[in-house]
Coordinates of C-alpha atoms in Angstrom, one line a residue:
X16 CA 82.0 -37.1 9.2
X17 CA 81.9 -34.3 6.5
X18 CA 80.4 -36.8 4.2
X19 CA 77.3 -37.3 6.8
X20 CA 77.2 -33.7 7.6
X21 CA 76.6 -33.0 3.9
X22 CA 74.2 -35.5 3.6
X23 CA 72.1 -34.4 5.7
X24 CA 72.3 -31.2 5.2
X25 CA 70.8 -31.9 1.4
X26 CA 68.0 -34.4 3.0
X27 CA 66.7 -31.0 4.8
X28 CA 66.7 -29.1 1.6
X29 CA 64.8 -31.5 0.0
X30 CA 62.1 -31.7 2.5
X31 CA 62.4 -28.0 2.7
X32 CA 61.7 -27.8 -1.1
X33 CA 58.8 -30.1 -1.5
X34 CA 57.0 -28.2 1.9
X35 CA 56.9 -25.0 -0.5
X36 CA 53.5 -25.7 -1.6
X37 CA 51.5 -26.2 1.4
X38 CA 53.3 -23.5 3.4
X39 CA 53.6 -20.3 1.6
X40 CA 54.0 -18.5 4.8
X41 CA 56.9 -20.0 6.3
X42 CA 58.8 -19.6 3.2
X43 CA 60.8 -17.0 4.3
X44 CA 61.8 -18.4 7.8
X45 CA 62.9 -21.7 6.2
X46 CA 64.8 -19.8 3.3
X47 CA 66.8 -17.9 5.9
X48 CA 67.2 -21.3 7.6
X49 CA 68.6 -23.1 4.5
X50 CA 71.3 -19.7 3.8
X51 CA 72.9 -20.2 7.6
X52 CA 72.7 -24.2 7.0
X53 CA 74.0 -24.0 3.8
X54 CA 77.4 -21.2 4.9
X55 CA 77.5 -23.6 8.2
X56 CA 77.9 -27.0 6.2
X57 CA 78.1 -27.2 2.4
X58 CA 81.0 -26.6 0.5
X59 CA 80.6 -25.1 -3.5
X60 CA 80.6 -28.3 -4.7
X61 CA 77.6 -29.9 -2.5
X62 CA 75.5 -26.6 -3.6
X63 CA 76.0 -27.5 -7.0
X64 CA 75.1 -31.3 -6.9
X65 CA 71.9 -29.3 -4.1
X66 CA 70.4 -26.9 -6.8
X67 CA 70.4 -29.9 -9.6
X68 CA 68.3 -32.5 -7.2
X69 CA 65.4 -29.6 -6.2
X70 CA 65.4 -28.3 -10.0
X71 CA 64.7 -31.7 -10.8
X72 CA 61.9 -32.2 -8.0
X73 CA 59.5 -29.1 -9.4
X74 CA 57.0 -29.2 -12.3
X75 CA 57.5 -27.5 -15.2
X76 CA 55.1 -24.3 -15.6
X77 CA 55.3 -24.2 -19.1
X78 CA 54.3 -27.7 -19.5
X79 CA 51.4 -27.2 -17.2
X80 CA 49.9 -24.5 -19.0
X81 CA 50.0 -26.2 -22.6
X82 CA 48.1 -29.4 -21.0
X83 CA 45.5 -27.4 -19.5
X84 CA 44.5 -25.5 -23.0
X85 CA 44.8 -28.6 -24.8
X86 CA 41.9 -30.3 -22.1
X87 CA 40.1 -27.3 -22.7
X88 CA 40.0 -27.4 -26.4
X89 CA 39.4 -30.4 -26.4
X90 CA 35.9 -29.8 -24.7
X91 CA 35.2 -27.2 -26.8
X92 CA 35.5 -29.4 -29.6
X93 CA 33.2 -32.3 -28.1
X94 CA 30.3 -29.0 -27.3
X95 CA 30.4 -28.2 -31.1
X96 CA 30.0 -31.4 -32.5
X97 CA 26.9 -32.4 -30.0
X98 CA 25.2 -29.0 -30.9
X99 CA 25.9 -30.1 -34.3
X100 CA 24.1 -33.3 -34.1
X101 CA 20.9 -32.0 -32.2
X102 CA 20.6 -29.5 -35.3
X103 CA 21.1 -32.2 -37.5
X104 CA 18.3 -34.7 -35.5
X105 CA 16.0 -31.4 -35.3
X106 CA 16.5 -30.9 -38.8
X107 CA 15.5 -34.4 -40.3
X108 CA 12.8 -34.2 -37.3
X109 CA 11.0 -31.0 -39.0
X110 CA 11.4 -32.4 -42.6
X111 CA 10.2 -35.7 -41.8
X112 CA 6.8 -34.3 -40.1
X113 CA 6.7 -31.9 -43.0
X114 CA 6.6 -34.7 -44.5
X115 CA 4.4 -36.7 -43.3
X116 CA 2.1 -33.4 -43.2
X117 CA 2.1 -33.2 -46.8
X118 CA 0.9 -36.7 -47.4
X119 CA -1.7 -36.1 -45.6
X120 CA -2.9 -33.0 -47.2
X121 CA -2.8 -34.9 -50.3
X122 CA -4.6 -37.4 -48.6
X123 CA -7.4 -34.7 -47.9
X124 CA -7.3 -32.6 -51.1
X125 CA -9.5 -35.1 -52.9
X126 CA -9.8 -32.6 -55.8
X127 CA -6.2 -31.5 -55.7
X128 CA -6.7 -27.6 -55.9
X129 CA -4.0 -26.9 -52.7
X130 CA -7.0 -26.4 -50.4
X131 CA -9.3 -28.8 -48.1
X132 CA -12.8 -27.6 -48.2
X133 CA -15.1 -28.4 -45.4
X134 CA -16.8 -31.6 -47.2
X135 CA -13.1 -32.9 -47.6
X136 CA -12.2 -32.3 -44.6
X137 CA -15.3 -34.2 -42.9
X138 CA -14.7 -37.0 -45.5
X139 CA -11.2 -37.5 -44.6
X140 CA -11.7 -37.1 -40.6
X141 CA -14.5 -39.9 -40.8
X142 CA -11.8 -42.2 -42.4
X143 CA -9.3 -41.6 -39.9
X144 CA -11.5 -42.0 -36.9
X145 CA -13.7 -44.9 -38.5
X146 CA -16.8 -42.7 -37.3
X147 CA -19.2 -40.3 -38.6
X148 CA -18.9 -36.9 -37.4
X149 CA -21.5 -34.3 -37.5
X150 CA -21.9 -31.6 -39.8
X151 CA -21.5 -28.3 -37.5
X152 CA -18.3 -29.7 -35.9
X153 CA -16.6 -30.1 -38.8
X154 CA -17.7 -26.4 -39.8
X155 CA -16.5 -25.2 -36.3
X156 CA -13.4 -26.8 -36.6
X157 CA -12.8 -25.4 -39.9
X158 CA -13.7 -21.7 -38.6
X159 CA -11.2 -22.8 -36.0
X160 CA -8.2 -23.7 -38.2
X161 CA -8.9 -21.2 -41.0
X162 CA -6.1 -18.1 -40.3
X163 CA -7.2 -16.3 -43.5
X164 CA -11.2 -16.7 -43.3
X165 CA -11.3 -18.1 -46.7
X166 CA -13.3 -21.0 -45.4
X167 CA -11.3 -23.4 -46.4
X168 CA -7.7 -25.2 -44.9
X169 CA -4.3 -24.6 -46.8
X170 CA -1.3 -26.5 -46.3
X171 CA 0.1 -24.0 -43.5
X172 CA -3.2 -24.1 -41.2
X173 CA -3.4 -27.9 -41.9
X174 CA -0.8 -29.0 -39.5
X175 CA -1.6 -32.7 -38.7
X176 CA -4.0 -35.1 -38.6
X177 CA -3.6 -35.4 -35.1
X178 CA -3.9 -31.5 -34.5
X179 CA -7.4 -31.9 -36.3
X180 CA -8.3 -34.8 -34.1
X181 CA -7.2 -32.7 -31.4
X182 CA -9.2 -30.1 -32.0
X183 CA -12.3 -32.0 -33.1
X184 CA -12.2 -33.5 -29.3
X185 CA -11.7 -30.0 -28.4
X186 CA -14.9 -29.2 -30.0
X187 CA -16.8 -32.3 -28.7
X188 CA -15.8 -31.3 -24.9
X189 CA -17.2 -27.9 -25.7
X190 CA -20.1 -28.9 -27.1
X191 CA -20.8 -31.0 -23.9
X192 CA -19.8 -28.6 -21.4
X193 CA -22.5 -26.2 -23.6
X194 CA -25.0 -28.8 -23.1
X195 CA -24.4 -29.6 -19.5
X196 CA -24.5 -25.6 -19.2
X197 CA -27.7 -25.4 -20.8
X198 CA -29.5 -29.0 -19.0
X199 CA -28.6 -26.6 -15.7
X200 CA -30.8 -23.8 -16.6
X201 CA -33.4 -25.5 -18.1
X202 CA -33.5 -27.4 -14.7
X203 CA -33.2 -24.1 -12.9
X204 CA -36.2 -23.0 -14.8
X205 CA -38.7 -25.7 -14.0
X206 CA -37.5 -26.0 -10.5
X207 CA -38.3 -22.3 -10.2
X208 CA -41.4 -22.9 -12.7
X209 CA -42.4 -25.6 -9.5
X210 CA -42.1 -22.7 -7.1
X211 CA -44.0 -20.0 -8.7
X212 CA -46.7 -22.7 -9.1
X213 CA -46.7 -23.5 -5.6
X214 CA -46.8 -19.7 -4.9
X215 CA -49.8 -19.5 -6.8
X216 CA -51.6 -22.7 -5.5
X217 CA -50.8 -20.5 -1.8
X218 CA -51.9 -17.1 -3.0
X219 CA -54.7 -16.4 -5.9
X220 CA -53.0 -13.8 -7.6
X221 CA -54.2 -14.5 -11.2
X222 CA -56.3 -12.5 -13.0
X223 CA -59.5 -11.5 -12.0
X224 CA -62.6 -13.1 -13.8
X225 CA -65.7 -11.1 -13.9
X226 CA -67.3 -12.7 -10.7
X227 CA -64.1 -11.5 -8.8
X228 CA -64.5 -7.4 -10.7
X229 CA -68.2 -7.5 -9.5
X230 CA -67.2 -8.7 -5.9
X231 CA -64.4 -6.3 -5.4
X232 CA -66.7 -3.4 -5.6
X233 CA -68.5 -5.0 -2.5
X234 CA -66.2 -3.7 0.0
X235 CA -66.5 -0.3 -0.5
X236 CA -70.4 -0.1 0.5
X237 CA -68.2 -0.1 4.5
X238 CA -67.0 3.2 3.9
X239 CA -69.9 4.4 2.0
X240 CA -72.3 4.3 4.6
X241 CA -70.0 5.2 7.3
X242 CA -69.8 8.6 5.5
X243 CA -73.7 8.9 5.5
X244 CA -73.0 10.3 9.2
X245 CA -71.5 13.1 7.1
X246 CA -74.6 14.0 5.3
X247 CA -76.8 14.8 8.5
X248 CA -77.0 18.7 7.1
X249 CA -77.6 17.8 3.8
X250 CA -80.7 15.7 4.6
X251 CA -81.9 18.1 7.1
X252 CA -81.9 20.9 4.3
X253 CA -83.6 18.6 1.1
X254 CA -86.8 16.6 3.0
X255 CA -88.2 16.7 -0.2
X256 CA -85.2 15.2 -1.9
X257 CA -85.9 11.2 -2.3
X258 CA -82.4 10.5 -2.5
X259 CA -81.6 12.6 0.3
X260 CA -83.9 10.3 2.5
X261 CA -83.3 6.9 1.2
X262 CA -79.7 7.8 2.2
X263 CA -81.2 9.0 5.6
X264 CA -83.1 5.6 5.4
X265 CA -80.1 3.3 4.9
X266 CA -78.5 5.0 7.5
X267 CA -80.7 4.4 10.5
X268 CA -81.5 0.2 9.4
X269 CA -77.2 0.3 9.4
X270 CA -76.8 2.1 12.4
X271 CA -79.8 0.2 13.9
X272 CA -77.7 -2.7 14.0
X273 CA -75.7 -3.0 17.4
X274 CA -72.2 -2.4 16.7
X275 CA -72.6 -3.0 13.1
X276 CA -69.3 -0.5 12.4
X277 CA -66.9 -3.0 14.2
X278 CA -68.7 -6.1 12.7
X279 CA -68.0 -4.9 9.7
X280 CA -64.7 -3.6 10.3
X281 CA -63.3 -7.0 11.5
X282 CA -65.5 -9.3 8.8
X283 CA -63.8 -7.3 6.1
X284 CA -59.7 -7.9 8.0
X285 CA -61.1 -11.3 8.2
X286 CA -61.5 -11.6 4.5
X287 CA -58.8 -9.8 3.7
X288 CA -56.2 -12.8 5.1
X289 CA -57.9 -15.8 2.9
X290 CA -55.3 -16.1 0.7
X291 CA -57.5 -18.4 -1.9
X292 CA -59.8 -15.0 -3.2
X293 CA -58.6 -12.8 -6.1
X294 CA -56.0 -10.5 -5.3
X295 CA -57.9 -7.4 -7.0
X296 CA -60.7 -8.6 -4.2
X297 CA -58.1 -8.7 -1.3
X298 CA -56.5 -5.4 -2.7
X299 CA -60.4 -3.6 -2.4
X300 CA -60.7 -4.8 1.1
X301 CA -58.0 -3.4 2.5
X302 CA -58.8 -0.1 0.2
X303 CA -61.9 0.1 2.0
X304 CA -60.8 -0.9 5.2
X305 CA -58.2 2.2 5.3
X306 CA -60.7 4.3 3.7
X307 CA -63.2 3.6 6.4
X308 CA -60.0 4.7 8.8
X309 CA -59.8 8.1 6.8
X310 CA -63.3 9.2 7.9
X311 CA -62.2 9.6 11.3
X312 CA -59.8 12.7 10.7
X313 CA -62.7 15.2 9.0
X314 CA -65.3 14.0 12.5
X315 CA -62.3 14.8 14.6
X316 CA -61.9 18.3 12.7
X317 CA -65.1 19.2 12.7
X318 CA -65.7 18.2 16.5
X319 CA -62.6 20.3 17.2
X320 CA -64.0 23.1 15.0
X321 CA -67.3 23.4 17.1
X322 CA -65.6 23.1 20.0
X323 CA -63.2 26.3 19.5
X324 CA -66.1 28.2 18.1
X325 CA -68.4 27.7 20.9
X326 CA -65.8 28.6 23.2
X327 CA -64.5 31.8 21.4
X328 CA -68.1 32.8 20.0
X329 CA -66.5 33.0 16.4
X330 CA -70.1 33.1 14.2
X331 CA -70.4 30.9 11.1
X332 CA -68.9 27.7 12.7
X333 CA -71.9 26.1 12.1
X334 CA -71.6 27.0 8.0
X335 CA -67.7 25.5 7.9
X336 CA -68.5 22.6 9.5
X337 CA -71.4 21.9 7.0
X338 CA -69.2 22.3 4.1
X339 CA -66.9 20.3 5.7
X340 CA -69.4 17.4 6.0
X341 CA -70.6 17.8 2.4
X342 CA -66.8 17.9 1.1
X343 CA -66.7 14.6 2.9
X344 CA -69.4 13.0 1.6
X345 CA -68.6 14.1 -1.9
X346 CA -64.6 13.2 -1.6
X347 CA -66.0 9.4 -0.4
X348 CA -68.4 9.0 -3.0
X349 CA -65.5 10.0 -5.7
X350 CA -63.0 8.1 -4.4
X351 CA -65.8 5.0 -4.5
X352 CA -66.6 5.8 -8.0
X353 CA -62.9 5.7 -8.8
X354 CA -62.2 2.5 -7.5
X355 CA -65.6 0.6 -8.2
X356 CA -65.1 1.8 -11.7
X357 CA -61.3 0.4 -12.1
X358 CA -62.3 -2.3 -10.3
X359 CA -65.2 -3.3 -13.3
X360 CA -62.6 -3.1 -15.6
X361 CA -60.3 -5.3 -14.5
X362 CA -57.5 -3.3 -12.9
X363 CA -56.4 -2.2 -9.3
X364 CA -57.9 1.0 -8.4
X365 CA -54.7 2.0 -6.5
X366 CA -54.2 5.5 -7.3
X367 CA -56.1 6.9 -4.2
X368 CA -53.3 9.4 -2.2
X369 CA -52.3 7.7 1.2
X370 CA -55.1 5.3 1.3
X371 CA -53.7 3.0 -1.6
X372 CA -50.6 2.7 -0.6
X373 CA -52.0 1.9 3.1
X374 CA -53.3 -1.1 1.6
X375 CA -50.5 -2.4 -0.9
X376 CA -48.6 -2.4 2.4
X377 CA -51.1 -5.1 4.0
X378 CA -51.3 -7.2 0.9
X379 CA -49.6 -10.8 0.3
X380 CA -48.2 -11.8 -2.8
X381 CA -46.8 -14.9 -4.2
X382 CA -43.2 -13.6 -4.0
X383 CA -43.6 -13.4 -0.1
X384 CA -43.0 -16.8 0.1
X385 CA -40.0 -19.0 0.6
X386 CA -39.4 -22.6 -1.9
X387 CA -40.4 -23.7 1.2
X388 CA -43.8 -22.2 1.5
X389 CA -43.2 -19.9 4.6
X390 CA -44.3 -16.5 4.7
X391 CA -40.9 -14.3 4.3
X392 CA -40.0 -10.6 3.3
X393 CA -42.4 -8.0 2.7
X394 CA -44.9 -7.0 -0.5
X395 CA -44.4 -6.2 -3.4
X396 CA -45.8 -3.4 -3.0
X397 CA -44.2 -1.8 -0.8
X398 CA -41.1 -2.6 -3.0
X399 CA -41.9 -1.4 -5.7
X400 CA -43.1 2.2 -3.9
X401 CA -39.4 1.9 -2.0
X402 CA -37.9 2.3 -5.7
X403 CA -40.4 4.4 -7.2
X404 CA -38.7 6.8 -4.5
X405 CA -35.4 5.9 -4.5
X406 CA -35.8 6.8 -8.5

């Protein structure tokens, strides 16, 4: 019975022992269990013969500890000798395209002076691409390559031959994307060339010849006698003055005519919209047309001039109004003088306050229209007075 008591009293133990290590937290419960079990049931000798077995069921700590740092040297050892083979493979790497780039400098130093001039270079690129290669490439490519500026290659800017070829394509795809670049614009041009044709071929804006300077003075004869009505107390006072009654003369045949003011008037606007006649004859029109227009605001003064004289009895009315009329007749004729004159010579008489700018206004130019051919956007004209102002 003792013998079967101590028995399993050093089975527990054991189990006890070997439980250490996966439960550190009931260590000190089972401890205090293994002291009562051990004062209930085992004699001194059983402890004895107890201690030996669990000493001899634990690892050794020290022996642990020595495997571990042998493992890990040992990797360290395996690291240094791979990092010593990939310098090793770099290094034979490097020499052997050093090399390789040194035979074929040689190849390309055909005079053996240490530097590859440009017709070296293109002699030995043709034989390694079995094609002839253009001059200016091979000069680009050089001006590419060449660190110092020397205009030639040494054996550091050299590299390879398949950096050159490299490059050369380089070149080549530049070359192409220049020409493509520049096929584009030229295209651009004549497609816009096509449109300012068209423009023309829908508005005669070319220069005038001298048929189109004689006719462009035409227009203003509207105006011209339309201000004759001014000249009433100037013909009155000359009866002996032949010019004074021709003018009184062409007067009455023009006013003779029924309505001859408004068939005018809407001949000329009628005129003014066919595209196909000289611009500089277009340009007068409308000059004359808003000219004509003017004459209305010096009648309207002078009507309201009478009218407040006559009905305040101010004296001399009579005297203003005839300078008035004669500053009309004499600010018409200078401004028709003006314009006929610029008009014979070739340029636009536009220079007239108010009027001239009345008429750029109405005018149609070739940039007016759309690729199209529509009408769009306003004159040029009128642009160009927008950023005269602005400025």
């Amino acid at each position: 019975m003792k013998i079967q008591m101590q028995t399993s009293t050093l089975s527990f133990l054991l189990m006890l022992t070997s439980s250490q290590a996966f439960a550190p937290a009931s260590r000190t419960f089972r401890a205090q269990g293994l002291d009562v079990a051990r004062s209930a049931f085992v004699t001194p000798s059983s402890s004895s013969v107890l201690h030996a077995t669990a000493d001899s069921a634990l690892p050794d700590p020290t022996q642990t500890n020595n495997s571990e740092a042998d493992e890990v040297q040992r990797l360290r050892a395996m690291a240094q000798k791979l990092r010593d083979e990939a310098a090793s493979l770099a290094a034979e790497q490097t020499k052997k395209v050093s090399d390789a780039a040194m035979k074929a400098f040689a190849k390309f130093d055909l005079n053996h002076d240490g530097t590859i001039s440009v017709d070296e270079l293109k002699v030995g690129l043709e034989k390694a691409t079995k094609h002839e290669i253009p001059q200016n490439r091979i000069e680009k490519l050089v001006q590419k390559l060449d660190a110092n500026g020397d205009g030639a290659l040494q054996m550091e800017e050299f590299a390879s031959v398949d950096r050159l070829k490299n490059q050369l394509d380089f070149i080549v795809r530049e070359e192409k994307a220049v020409a493509l670049e520049e096929a584009k614009r030229v295209k651009q041009m004549e497609e816009e060339k096509q449109v300012q044709e068209m423009r023309m071929a829908l508005v005669n804006d070319a220069e005038p010849t001298a048929s189109d300077k004689v006719v462009s003075v035409l227009p203003y004869l509207f105006p011209l006698l339309d201000s004759l009505q001014y000249a009433g107390p100037w013909v009155t006072s000359h009866p002996d003055n032949a010019l004074a009654q021709a003018a009184a003369l062409v007067f009455t045949l023009y006013r003779s005519i029924s309505l001859s003011g408004f068939l005018a008037f809407f001949a000329l606007s009628f005129l003014s919209s066919d595209l196909s006649l000289n611009r500089l004859v277009r340009f007068n029109i409308q000059q004359a047309i808003y000219l004509d227009f003017a004459l209305f605001v010096p009648g309207l003064m002078a009507a309201l001039l009478g009218a407040v004289g006559s009905g305040l009895g101010l004296p001399g009315t009579g005297v203003v109004t005839e300078y008035l009329s004669d500053g009309v007749v004499l600010g018409t004729l200078a401004t028709i003088a003006y314009a006929s004159a610029t008009s014979l010579l070739g340029s636009t008489p536009d220079q007239v306050p108010f009027v001239s700018g009345a008429a750029k206004s109405r005018m149609v130019t070739p940039d007016m229209f759309d690729e199209e051919g529509k009408l769009v956007g306003l004159s040029r004209g009128v642009e160009d007075d927008d950023v005269n102002k602005e400025e």
